[in-house]
XYZ file of C-alpha atoms in Angstrom:
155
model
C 111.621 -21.471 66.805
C 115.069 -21.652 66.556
C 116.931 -19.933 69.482
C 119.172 -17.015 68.064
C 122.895 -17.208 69.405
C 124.368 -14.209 70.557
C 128.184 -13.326 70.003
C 129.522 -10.665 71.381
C 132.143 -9.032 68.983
C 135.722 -8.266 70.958
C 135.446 -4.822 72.027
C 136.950 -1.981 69.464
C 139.423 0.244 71.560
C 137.177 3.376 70.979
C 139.042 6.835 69.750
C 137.596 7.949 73.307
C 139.529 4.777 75.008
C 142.793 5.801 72.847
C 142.421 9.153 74.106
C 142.481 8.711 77.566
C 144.973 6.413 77.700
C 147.053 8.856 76.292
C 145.848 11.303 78.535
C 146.628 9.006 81.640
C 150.215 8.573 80.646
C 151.055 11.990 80.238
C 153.897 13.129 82.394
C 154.238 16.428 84.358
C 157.390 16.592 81.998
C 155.716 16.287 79.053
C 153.087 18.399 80.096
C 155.477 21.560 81.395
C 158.055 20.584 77.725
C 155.138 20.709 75.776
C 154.237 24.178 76.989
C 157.401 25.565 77.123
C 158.716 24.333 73.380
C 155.294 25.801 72.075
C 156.238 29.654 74.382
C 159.846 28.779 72.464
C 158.210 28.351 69.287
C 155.882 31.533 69.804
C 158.531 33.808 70.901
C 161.339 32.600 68.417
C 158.640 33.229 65.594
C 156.926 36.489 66.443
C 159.234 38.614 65.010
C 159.687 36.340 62.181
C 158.021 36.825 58.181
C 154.836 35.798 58.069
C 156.144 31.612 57.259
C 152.724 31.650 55.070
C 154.723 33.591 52.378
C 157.747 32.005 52.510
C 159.099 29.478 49.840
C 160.149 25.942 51.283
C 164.239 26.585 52.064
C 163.560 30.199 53.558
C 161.245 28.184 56.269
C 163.805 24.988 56.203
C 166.542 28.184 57.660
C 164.660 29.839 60.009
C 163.234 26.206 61.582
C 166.823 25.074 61.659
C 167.982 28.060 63.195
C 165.499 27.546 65.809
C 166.493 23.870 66.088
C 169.808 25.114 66.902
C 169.189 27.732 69.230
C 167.468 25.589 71.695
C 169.855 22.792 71.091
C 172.374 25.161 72.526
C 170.448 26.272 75.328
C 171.916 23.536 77.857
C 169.192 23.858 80.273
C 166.419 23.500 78.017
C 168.217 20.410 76.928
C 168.391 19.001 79.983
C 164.477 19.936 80.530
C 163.371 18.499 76.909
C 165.527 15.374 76.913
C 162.732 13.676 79.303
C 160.261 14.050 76.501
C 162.328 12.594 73.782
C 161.920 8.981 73.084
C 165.232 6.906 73.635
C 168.161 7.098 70.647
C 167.110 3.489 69.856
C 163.195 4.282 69.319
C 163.788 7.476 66.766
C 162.892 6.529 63.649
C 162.964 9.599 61.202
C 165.241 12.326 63.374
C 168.269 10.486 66.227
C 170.047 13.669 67.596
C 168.474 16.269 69.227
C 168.766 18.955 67.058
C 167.053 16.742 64.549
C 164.374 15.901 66.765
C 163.660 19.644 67.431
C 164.207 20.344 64.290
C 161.053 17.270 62.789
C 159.108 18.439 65.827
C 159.319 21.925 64.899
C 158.432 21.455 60.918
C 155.245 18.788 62.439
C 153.905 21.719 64.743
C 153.892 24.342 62.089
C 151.860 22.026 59.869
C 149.507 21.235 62.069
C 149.491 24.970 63.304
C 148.629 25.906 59.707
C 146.497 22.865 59.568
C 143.907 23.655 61.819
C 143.690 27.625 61.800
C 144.759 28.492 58.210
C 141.117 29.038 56.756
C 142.446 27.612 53.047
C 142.954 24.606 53.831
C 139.890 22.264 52.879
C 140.623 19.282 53.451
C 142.098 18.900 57.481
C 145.248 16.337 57.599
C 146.028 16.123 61.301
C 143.544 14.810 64.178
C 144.730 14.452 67.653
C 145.619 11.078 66.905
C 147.663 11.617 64.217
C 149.638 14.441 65.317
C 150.397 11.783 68.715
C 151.295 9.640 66.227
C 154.340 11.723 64.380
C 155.494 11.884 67.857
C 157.492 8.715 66.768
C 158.668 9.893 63.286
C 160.095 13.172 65.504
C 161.803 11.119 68.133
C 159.600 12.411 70.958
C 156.995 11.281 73.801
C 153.204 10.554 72.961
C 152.499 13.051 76.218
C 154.499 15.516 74.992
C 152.852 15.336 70.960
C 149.136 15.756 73.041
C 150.583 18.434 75.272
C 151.753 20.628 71.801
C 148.537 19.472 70.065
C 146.114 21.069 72.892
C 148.521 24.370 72.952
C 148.235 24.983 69.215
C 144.575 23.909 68.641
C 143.376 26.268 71.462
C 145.555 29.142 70.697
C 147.386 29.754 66.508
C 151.121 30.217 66.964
């Protein structure tokens, strides 16, 4: 019979492959940022309403108030600024304020996202959440970093 040819299709980068080289790259700055703007986040909003029952500009305030209080916490800055991509590479958000600000709103969505029981249908996987890392101006490493804080433990 006739001999059957074999073709090897080019190897798909597998979500597994994607993953750890994500994981591989991330940076013992993005790693200790990622922590400490999610303990920021935490603490900032403890005391806050519950967000779940506020109207869109009542949560636009408060996230821009938090935006601004760590924007004018110098040595945060200086900490944070390693995990934020350079001014040239933000797309969406360019100063920092803005880039807290876009990474703040992302987090809470994907806080409410994965632990808010009413919503069906899920919007953010690990590597979409990485992926607004660009949109927000900031590191793939430190997008992971925030994603594995908020999906073990709800803000």
């Amino acid at each position: 019979g006739a001999a059957v040819r074999r073709v090897s299709p080019a190897r798909r980068k597998t979500k597994r492959d994607w993953i750890f080289s994500i994981v591989s790259s991330v940076s013992q700055e993005d790693k200790n940022n990622g922590n400490l703007f999610i303990s920021a986040l935490r603490s900032f909003f403890a005391t806050a309403l519950r967000m779940s029952q506020l109207e869109a500009d009542p949560v636009q305030r408060v996230i821009e108030a938090f935006a601004e209080a760590l924007v004018s916490d110098a040595s945060f800055l200086q900490c944070f600024s390693s995990s934020m991509l350079p001014e040239a590479e933000r797309k969406t958000y360019r100063t920092p304020e803005e880039v807290l600000f876009g990474l703040t709103y992302t987090t809470l969505m994907l806080n409410t996202d994965l632990h808010n029981k009413q919503v069906g249908s899920k919007m953010w996987d690990m590597k979409k959440f990485v992926g607004a890392g660009k949109d927000c101006g900031v590191s793939p490493g430190l997008m992971m970093q925030i994603f594995k804080n908020v999906q073990k433990e709800e803000l």
